[in-house]
Structures are given as C-alpha cells and as structure tokens.
PDB file of C-alpha atoms in Angstrom:
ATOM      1  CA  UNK A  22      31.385  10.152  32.638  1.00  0.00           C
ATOM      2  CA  UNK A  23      29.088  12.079  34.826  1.00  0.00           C
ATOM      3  CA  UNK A  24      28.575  10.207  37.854  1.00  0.00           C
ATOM      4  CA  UNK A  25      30.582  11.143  40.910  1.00  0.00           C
ATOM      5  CA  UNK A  26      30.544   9.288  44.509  1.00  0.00           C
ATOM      6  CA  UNK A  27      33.373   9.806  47.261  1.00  0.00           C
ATOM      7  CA  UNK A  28      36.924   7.882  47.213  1.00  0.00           C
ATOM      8  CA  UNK A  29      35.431   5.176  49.345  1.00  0.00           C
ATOM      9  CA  UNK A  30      34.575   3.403  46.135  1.00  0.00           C
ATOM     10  CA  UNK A  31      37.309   0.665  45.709  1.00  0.00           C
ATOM     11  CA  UNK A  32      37.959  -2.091  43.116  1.00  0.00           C
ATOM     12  CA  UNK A  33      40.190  -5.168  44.724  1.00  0.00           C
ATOM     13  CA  UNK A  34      42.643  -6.569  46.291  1.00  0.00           C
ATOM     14  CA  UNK A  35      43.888  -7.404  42.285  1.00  0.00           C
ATOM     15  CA  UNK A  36      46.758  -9.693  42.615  1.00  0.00           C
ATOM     16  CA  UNK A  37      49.863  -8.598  40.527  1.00  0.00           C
ATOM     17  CA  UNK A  38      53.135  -9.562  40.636  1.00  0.00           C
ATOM     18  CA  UNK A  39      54.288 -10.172  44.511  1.00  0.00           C
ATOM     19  CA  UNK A  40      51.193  -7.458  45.436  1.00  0.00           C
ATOM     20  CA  UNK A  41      47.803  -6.999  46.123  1.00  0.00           C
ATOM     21  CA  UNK A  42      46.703  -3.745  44.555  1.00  0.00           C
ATOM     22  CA  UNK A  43      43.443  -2.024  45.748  1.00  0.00           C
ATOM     23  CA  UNK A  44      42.164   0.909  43.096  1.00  0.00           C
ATOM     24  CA  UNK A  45      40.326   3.466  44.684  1.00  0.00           C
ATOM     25  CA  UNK A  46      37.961   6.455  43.169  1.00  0.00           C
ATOM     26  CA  UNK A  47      35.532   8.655  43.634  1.00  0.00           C
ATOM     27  CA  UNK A  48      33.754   7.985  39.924  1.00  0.00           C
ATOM     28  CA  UNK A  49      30.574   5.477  40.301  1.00  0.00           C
ATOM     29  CA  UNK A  50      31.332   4.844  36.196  1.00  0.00           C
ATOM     30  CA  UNK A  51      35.145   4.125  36.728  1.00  0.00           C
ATOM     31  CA  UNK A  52      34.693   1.669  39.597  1.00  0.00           C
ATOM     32  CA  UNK A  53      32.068   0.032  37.338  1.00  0.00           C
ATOM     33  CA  UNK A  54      34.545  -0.214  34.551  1.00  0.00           C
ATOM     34  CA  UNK A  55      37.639  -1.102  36.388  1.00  0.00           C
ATOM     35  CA  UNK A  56      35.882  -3.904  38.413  1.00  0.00           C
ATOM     36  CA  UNK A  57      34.754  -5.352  35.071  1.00  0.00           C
ATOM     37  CA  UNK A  58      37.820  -4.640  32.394  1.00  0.00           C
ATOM     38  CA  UNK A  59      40.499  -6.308  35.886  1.00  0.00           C
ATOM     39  CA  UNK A  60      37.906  -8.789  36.547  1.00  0.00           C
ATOM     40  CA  UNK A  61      40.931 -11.650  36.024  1.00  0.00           C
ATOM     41  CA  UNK A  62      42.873 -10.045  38.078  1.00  0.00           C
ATOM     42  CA  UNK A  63      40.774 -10.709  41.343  1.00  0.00           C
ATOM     43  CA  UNK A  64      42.935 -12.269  43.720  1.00  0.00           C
ATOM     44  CA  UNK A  65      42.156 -16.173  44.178  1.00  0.00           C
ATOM     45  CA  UNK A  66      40.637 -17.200  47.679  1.00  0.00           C
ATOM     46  CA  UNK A  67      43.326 -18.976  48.983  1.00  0.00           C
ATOM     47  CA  UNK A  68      45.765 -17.330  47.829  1.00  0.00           C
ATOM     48  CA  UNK A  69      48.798 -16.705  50.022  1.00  0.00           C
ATOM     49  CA  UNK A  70      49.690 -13.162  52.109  1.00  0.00           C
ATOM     50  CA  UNK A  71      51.281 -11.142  49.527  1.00  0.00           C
ATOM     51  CA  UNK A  72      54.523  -9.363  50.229  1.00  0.00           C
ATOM     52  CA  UNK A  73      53.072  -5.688  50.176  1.00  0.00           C
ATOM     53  CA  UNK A  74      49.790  -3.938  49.328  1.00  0.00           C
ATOM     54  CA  UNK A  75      49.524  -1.151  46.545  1.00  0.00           C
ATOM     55  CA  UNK A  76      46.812   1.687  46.472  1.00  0.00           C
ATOM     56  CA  UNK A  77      46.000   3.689  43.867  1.00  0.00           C
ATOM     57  CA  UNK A  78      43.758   6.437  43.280  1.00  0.00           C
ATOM     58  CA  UNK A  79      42.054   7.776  40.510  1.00  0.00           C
ATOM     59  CA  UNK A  80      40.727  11.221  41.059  1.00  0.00           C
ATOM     60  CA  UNK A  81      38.318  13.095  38.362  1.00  0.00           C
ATOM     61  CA  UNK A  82      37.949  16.695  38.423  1.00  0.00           C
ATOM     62  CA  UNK A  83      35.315  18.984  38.474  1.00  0.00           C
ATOM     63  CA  UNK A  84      36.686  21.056  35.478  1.00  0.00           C
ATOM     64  CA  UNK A  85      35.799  22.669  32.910  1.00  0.00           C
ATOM     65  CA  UNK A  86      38.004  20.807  31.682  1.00  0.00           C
ATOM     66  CA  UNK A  87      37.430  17.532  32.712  1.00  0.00           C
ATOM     67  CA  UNK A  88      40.706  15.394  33.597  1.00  0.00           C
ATOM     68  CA  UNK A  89      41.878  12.442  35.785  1.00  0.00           C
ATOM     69  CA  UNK A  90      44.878  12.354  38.029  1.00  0.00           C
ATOM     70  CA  UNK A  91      46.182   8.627  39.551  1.00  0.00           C
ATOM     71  CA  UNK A  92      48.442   8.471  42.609  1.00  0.00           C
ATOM     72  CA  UNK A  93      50.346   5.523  43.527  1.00  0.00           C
ATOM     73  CA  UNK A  94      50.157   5.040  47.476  1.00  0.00           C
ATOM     74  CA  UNK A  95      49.793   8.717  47.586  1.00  0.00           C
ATOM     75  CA  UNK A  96      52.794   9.840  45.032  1.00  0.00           C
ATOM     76  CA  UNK A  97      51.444  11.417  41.667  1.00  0.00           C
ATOM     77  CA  UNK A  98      51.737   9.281  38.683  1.00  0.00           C
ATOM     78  CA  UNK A  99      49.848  11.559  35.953  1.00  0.00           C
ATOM     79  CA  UNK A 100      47.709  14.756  37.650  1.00  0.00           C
ATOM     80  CA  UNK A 101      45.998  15.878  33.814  1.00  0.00           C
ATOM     81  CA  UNK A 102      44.648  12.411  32.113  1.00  0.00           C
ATOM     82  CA  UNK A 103      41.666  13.046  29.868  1.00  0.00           C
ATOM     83  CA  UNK A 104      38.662  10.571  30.165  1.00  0.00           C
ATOM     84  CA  UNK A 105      39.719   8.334  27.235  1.00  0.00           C
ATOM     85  CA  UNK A 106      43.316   7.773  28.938  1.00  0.00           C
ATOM     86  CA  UNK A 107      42.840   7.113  32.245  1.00  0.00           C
ATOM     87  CA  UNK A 108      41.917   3.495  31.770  1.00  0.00           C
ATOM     88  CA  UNK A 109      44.843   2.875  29.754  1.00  0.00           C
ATOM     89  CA  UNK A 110      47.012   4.923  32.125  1.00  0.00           C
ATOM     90  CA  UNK A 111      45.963   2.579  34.827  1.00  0.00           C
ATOM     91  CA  UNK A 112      46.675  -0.311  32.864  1.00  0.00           C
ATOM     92  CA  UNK A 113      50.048   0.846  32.406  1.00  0.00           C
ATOM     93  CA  UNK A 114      50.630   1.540  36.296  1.00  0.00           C
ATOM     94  CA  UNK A 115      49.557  -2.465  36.853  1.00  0.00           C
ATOM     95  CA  UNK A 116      52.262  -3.582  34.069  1.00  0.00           C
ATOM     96  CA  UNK A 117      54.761  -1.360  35.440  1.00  0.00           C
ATOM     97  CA  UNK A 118      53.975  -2.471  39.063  1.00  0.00           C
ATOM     98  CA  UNK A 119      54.155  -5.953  37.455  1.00  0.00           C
ATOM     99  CA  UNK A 120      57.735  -5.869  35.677  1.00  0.00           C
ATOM    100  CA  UNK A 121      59.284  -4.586  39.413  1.00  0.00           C
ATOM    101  CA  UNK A 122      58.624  -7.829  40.753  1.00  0.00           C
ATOM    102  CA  UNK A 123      60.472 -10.019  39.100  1.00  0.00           C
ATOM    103  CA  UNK A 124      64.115  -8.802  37.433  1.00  0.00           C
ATOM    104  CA  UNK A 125      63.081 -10.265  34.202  1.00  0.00           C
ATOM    105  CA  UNK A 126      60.378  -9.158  32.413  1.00  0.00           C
ATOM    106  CA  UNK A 127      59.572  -9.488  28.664  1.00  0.00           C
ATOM    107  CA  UNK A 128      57.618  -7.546  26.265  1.00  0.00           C
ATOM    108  CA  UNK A 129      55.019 -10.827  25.419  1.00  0.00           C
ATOM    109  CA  UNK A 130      51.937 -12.594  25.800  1.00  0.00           C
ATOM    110  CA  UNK A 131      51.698 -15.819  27.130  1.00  0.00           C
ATOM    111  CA  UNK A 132      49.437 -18.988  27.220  1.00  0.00           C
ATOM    112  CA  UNK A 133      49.765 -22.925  28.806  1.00  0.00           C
ATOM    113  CA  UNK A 134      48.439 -26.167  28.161  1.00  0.00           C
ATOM    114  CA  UNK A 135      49.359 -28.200  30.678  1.00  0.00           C
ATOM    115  CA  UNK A 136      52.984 -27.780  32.030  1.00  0.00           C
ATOM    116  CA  UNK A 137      53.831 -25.935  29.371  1.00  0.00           C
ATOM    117  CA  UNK A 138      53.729 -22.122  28.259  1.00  0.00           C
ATOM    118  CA  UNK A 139      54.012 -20.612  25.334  1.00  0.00           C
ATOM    119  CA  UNK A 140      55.944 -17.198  25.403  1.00  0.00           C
ATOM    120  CA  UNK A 141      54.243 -14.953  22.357  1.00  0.00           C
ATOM    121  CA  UNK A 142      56.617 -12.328  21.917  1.00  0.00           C
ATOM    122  CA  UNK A 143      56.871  -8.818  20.243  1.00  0.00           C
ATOM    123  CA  UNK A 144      56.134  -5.038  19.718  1.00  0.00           C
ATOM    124  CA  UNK A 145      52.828  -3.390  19.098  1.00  0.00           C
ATOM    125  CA  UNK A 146      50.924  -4.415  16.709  1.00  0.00           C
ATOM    126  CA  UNK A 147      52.649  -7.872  15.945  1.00  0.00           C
ATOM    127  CA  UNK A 148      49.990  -9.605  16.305  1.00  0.00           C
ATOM    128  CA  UNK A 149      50.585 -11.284  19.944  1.00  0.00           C
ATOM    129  CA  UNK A 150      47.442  -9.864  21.391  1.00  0.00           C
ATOM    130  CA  UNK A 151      45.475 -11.309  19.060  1.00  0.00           C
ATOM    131  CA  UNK A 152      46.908 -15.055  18.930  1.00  0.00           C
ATOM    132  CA  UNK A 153      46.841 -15.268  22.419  1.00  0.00           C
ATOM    133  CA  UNK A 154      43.229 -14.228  22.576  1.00  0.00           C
ATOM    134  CA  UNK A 155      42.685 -16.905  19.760  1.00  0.00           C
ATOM    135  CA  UNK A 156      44.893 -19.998  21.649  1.00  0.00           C
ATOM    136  CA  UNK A 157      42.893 -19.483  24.980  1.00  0.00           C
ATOM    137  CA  UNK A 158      39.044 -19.655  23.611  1.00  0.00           C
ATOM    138  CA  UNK A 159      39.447 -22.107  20.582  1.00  0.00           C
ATOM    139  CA  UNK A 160      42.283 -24.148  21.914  1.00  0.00           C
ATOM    140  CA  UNK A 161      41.237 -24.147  25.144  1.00  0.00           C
ATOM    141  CA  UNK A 162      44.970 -22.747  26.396  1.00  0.00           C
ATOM    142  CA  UNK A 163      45.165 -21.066  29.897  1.00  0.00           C
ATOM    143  CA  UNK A 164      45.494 -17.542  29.490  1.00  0.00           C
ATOM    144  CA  UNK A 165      48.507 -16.445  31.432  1.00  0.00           C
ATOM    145  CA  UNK A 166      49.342 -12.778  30.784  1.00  0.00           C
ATOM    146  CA  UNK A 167      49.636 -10.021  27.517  1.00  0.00           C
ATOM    147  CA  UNK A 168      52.217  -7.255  26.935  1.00  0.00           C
ATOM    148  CA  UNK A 169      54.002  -8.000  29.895  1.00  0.00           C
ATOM    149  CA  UNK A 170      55.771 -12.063  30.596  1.00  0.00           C
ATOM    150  CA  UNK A 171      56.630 -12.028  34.140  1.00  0.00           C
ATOM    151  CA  UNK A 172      59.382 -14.581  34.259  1.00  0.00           C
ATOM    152  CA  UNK A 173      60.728 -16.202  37.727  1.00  0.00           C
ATOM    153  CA  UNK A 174      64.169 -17.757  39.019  1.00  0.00           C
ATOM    154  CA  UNK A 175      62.983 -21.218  37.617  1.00  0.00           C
ATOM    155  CA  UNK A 176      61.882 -20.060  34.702  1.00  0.00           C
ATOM    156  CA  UNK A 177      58.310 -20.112  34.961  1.00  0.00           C
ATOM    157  CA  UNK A 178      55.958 -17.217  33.791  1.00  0.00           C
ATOM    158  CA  UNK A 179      54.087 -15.663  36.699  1.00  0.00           C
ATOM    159  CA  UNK A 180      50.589 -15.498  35.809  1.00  0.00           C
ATOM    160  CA  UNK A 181      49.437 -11.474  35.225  1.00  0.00           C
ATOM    161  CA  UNK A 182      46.051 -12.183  33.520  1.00  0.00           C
ATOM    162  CA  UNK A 183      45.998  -8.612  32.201  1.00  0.00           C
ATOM    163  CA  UNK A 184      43.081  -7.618  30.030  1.00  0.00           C
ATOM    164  CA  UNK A 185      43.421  -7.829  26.097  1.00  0.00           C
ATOM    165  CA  UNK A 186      43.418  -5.073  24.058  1.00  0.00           C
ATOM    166  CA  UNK A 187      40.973  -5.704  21.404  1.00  0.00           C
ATOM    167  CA  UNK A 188      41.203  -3.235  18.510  1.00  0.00           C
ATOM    168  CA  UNK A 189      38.557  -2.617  16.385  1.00  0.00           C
ATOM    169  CA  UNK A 190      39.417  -5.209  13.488  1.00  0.00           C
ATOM    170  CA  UNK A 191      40.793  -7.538  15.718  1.00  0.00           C
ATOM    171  CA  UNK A 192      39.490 -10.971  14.893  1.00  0.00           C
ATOM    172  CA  UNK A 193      38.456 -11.177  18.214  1.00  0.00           C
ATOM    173  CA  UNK A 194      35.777  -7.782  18.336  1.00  0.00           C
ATOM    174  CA  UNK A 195      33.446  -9.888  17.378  1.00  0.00           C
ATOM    175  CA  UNK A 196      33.585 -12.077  20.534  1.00  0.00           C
ATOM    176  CA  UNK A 197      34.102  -9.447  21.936  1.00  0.00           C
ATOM    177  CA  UNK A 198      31.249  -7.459  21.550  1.00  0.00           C
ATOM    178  CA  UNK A 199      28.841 -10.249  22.164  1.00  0.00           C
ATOM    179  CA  UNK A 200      29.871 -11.302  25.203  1.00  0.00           C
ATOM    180  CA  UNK A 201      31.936  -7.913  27.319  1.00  0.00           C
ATOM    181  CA  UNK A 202      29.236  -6.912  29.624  1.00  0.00           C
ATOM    182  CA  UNK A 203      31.005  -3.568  30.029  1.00  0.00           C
ATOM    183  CA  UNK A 204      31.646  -1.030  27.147  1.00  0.00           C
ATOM    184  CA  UNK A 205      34.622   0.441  27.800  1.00  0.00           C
ATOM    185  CA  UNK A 206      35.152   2.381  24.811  1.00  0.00           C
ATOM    186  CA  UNK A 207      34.450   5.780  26.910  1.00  0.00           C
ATOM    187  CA  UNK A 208      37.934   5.032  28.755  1.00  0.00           C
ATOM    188  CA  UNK A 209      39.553   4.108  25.880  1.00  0.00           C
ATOM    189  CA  UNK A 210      40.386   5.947  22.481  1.00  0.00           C
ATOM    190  CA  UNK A 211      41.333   3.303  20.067  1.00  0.00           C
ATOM    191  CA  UNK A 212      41.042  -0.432  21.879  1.00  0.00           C
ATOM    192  CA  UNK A 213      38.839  -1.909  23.975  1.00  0.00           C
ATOM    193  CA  UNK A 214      40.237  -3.741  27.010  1.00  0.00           C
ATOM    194  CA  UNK A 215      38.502  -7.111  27.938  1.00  0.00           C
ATOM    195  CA  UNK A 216      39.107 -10.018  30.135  1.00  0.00           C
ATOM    196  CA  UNK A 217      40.288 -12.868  28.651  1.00  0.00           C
ATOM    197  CA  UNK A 218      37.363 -14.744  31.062  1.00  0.00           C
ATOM    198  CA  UNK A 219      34.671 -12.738  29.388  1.00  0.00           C
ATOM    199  CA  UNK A 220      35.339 -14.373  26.048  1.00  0.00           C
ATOM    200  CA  UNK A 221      35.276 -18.010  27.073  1.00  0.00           C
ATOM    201  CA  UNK A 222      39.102 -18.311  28.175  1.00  0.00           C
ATOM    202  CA  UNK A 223      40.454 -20.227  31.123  1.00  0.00           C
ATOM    203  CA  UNK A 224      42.454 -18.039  33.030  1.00  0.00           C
ATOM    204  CA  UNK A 225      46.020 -19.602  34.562  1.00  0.00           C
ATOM    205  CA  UNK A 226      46.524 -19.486  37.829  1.00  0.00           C
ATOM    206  CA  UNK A 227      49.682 -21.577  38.513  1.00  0.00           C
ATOM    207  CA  UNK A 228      53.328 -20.118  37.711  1.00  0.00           C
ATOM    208  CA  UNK A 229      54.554 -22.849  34.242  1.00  0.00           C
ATOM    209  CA  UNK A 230      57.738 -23.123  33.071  1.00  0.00           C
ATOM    210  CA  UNK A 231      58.322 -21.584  29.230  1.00  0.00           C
ATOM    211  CA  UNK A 232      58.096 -24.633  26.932  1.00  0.00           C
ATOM    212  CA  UNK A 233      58.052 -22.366  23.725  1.00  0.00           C
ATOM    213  CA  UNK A 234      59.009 -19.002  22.320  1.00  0.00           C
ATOM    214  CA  UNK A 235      57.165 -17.822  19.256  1.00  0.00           C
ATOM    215  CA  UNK A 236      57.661 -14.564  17.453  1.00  0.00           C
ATOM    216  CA  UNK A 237      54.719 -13.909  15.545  1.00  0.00           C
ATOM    217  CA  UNK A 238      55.108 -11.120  12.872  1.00  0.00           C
ATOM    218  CA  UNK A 239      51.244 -10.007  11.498  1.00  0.00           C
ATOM    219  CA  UNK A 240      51.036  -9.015   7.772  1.00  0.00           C
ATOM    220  CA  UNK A 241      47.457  -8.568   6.490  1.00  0.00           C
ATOM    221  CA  UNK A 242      46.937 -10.947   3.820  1.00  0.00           C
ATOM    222  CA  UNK A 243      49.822 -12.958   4.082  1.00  0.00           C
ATOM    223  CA  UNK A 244      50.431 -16.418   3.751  1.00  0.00           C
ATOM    224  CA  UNK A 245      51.255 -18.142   7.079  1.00  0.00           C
ATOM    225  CA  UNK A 246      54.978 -19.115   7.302  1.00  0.00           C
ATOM    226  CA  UNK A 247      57.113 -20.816  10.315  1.00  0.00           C
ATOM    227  CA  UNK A 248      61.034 -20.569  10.953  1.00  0.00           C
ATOM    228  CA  UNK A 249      62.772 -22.310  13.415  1.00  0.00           C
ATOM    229  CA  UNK A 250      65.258 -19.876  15.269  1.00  0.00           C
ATOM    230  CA  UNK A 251      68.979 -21.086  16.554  1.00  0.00           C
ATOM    231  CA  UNK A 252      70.528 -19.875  19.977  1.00  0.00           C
ATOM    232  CA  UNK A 253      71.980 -17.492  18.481  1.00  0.00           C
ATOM    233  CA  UNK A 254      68.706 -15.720  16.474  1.00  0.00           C
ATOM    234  CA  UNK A 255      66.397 -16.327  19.458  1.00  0.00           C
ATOM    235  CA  UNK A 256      68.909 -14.521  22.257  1.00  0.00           C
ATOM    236  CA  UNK A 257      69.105 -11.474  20.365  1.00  0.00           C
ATOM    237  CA  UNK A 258      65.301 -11.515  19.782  1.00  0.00           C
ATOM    238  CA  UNK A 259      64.262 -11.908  23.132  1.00  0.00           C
ATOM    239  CA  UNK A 260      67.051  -9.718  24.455  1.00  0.00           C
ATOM    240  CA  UNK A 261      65.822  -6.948  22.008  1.00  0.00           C
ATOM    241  CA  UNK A 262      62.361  -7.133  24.523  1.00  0.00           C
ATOM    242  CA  UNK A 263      63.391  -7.733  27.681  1.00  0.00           C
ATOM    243  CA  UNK A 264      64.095  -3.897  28.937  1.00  0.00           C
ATOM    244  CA  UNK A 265      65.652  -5.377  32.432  1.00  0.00           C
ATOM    245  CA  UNK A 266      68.485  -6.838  30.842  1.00  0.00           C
ATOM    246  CA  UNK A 267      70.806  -3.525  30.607  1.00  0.00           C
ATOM    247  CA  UNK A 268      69.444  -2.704  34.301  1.00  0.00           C
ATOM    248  CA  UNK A 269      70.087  -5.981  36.184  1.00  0.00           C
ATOM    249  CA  UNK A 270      73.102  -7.654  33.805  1.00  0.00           C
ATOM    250  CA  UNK A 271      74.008 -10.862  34.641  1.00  0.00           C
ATOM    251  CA  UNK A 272      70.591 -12.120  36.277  1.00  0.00           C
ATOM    252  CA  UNK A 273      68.845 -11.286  33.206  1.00  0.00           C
ATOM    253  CA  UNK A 274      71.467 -12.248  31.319  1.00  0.00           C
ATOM    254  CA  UNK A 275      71.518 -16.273  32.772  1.00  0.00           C
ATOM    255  CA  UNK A 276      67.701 -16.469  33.053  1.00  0.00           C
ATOM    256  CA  UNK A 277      67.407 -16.312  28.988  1.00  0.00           C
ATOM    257  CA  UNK A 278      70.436 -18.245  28.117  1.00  0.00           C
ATOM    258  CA  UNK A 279      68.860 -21.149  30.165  1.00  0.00           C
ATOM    259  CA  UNK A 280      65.276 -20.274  28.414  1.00  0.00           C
ATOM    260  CA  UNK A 281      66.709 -19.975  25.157  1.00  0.00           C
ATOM    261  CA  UNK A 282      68.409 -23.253  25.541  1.00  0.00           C
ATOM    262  CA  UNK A 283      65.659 -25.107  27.090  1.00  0.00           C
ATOM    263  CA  UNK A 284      62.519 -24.372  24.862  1.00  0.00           C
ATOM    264  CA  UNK A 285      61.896 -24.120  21.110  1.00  0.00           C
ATOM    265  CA  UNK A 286      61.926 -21.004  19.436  1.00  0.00           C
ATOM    266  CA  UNK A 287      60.019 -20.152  16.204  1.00  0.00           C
ATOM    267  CA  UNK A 288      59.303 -17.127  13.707  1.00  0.00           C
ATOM    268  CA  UNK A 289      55.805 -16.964  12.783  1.00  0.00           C
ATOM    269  CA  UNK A 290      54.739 -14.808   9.844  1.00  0.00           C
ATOM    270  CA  UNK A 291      50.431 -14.645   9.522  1.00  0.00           C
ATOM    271  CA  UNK A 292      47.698 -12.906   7.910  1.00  0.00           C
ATOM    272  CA  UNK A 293      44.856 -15.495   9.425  1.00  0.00           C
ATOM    273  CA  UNK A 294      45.090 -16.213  12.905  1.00  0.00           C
ATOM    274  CA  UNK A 295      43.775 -19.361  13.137  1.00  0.00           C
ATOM    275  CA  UNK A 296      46.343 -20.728  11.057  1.00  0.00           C
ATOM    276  CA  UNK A 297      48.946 -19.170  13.018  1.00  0.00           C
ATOM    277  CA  UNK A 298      47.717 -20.565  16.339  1.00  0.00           C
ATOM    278  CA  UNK A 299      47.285 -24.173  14.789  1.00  0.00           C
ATOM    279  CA  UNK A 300      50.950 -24.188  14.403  1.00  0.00           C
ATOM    280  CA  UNK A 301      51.870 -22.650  18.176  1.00  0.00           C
ATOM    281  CA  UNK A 302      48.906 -25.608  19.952  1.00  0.00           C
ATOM    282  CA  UNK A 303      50.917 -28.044  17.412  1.00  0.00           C
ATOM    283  CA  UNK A 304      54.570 -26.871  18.753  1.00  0.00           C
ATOM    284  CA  UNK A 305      53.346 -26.716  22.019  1.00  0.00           C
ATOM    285  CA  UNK A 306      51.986 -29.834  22.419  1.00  0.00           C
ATOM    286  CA  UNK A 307      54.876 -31.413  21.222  1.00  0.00           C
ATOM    287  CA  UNK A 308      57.310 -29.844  23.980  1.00  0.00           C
ATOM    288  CA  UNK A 309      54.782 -30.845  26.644  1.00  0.00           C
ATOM    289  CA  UNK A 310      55.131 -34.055  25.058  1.00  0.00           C
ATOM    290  CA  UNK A 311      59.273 -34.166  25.214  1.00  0.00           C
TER     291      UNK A 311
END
C-alpha cells in the first residue's frame, strides 16, 4: 500500500450493534478496501437514530517500517499493526464493538428464511463460515451475521452482516474470486474477507427469533452425519461459546435456557458442504413450519 491522502477519507456510518460506526484514514487503498470488504454493513436509509456514534481511525506510518495504528474515538486500540493485519484488526474492533451491545453474544454464524434463524455455532475452523456462506447463495437464506450471534431480550439475532472469511480452499473461493470486486488479500495474510452481497446472498435486515441451533463439526472427507442434541447437551454447548455468560450471570444465563428450550438443536458432522446445508434448509424449514 503506497497511496497516502489525509484523515478526511471516511468509510460509513456502518451500522453495528446499537451504533453507527464511521472509519476514518488517511490511506486512499484502505478506504477503497474497507468501503468494499463492510459494504453490508452500510446503514439502511431509514433506519432509526442510533444510540451513539463510534469513530475509528486507522493511521499508516511513514516508516521504514511500515505499520498501522487504529484508535477507537481517539483511545489506542493497536499503535504497531503490519499491513496484512490491519484489516483483520479492524474487523475484530467491529465484533468487539458488536458483542457490547447486547449482554449475550455467541461465538456463531447465523442465517433466516423467513421468521426463522438458524444459529451455526462453533470455534475456528468448524466449518460455520463456510455453511453459512453456502445456505445464503444456494438456498437463498438471509445472511444475518458470522463469528459473532448478537442475541436480544426476545430472543432474536440482531443482524451484524459481517464479512466472511473465505480461506483459500474454502468451497466458496471460487465464488469468490469471480465475483469480489476488491482483492483484499494485501490486508489480509491467510483469508480473504468478502461480503456476503458480493456473492449473490440476501443480506437480513430484520432482528428473527432463533428457530434452530446447529453445531457443525468439519472433517475433510467425511461422511455427513446429524445428531439431535437434548437440553442438557445443547446448554453446555452453547454455554461453552457464549463468553458473556461468566460476566453478566443470570441474564445470560435465562436468555439460553429459553433458546435452548424453544428451538431444535443438532450436531452436524461434514466433509461436503452442500450436504450439510441440505440438512440445516430441511430442519429449518420445518421449525418455520411448527
């Protein structure tokens, strides 16, 4: 990245959680980048006053060497970020930004058809990125968030339509490639990030109440199997993501008890992906339909 402007170059207002965020810079390449890779993220005309506005600021250096600091509203959040991190970095202040507004938030992706989501929860490299991406372009599901579930005091995940990371031998770098207008592979070291709307995807705008929790489990080569979870099993899961819980107690506590006890839960084992999300549009549709 060579190209450097002044910090009047801005990327927003991106609405996430209960904020609008603005993203400020004084790199000509990284406003180009960011206002492509958080294109979903454009707050809707429309859309109501949020409660506060966030501003963040990603400096590059003259060097030698190189590096990237990003303040939050002025206060440092990293001051030496090297150009293939400072993407991600910012990425990571939006999900963080993200799981303070709400006191639950879970370590998942999430789609909808109808009104119905489907909570796709796990750690890295489970394979949630990926079936998400898959649900929203070839089952035509609403896109609703990835890595980060925002759940509300009804129940309902808050839409955070994050952009996917798309590894490179991710079913979905194919699509990818074809159809990102942005490269964004000189942000990031190992993943690219791209907007679920770039690949064909409806994005969700609407808060939906959690109709179904999967936990898909990726095992290259594998045959595709499905276990229904008890109470019991699916609690502990879900508890085992949901970082809040041992900060707010009892809020978090309630709010998965009543999800847990209101929506199907199911452990999904896959090596191909499309048989994988067959099953979760199957499930799905079948608790929109109940």
């Amino acid at each position: 990245m060579t190209e450097r402007g002044s910090m009047s170059l801005e990327v927003g207002p991106l609405r996430v959680g209960d904020s609008d965020v603005f993203l400020r810079t004084d790199s000509l390449d990284f406003e180009r980048t960011a206002r492509s890779v958080f294109a979903d993220l454009t707050t809707p005309d429309g859309a109501a006053t949020p409660d506060r506005t966030v501003r963040f600021d990603a400096t590059r250096s003259v060097g030698p060497p190189v590096t990237w600091s990003i303040r939050r509203d002025g206060e440092p959040c990293e001051m030496e970020l090297m150009d293939e991190a400072v993407l991600v970095h910012q990425q990571w202040e939006l999900n963080r930004l993200a799981i303070e507004s709400q006191p639950v938030a879970i370590h998942s992706a999430a789609v909808a058809r109808g009104s119905r989501a489907a909570l796709l929860m796990g750690a890295s490299h489970s394979g949630k990125t990926t079936l998400a991406g898959w649900l929203a372009v070839h089952h035509e599901m609403e896109y609703l968030t990835d890595e980060v579930a925002v759940i509300d005091d009804e129940g309902r995940v808050i839409p955070f339509p994050r952009p996917l990371g798309v590894r490179s031998d991710s079913p979905l770098a194919r699509l990818a490639t074809e159809r990102a207008p942005v490269d964004s592979s000189g942000h990031v070291a190992y993943e690219r990030l791209v907007p679920a709307g770039v690949l064909g995807a409806r994005v969700g705008t609407r808060p939906t109440p959690v109709g179904l929790l999967v936990f898909p489990t990726y095992r290259s080569l594998a045959e595709s199997s499905v276990q229904q979870l008890d109470h019991a099993d699916a609690f502990e899961r879900i508890a085992a993501l949901t970082p809040g819980l041992g900060t707010h107690g009892r809020i978090v506590f309630d709010r998965l008890c009543r999800m847990v006890e209101d929506a199907r839960a199911l452990a999904v084992t896959y090596g191909d992906v499309g048989d994988a999300a067959r099953v979760v549009s199957d499930a799905l549709d079948r608790s929109v339909d109940t």
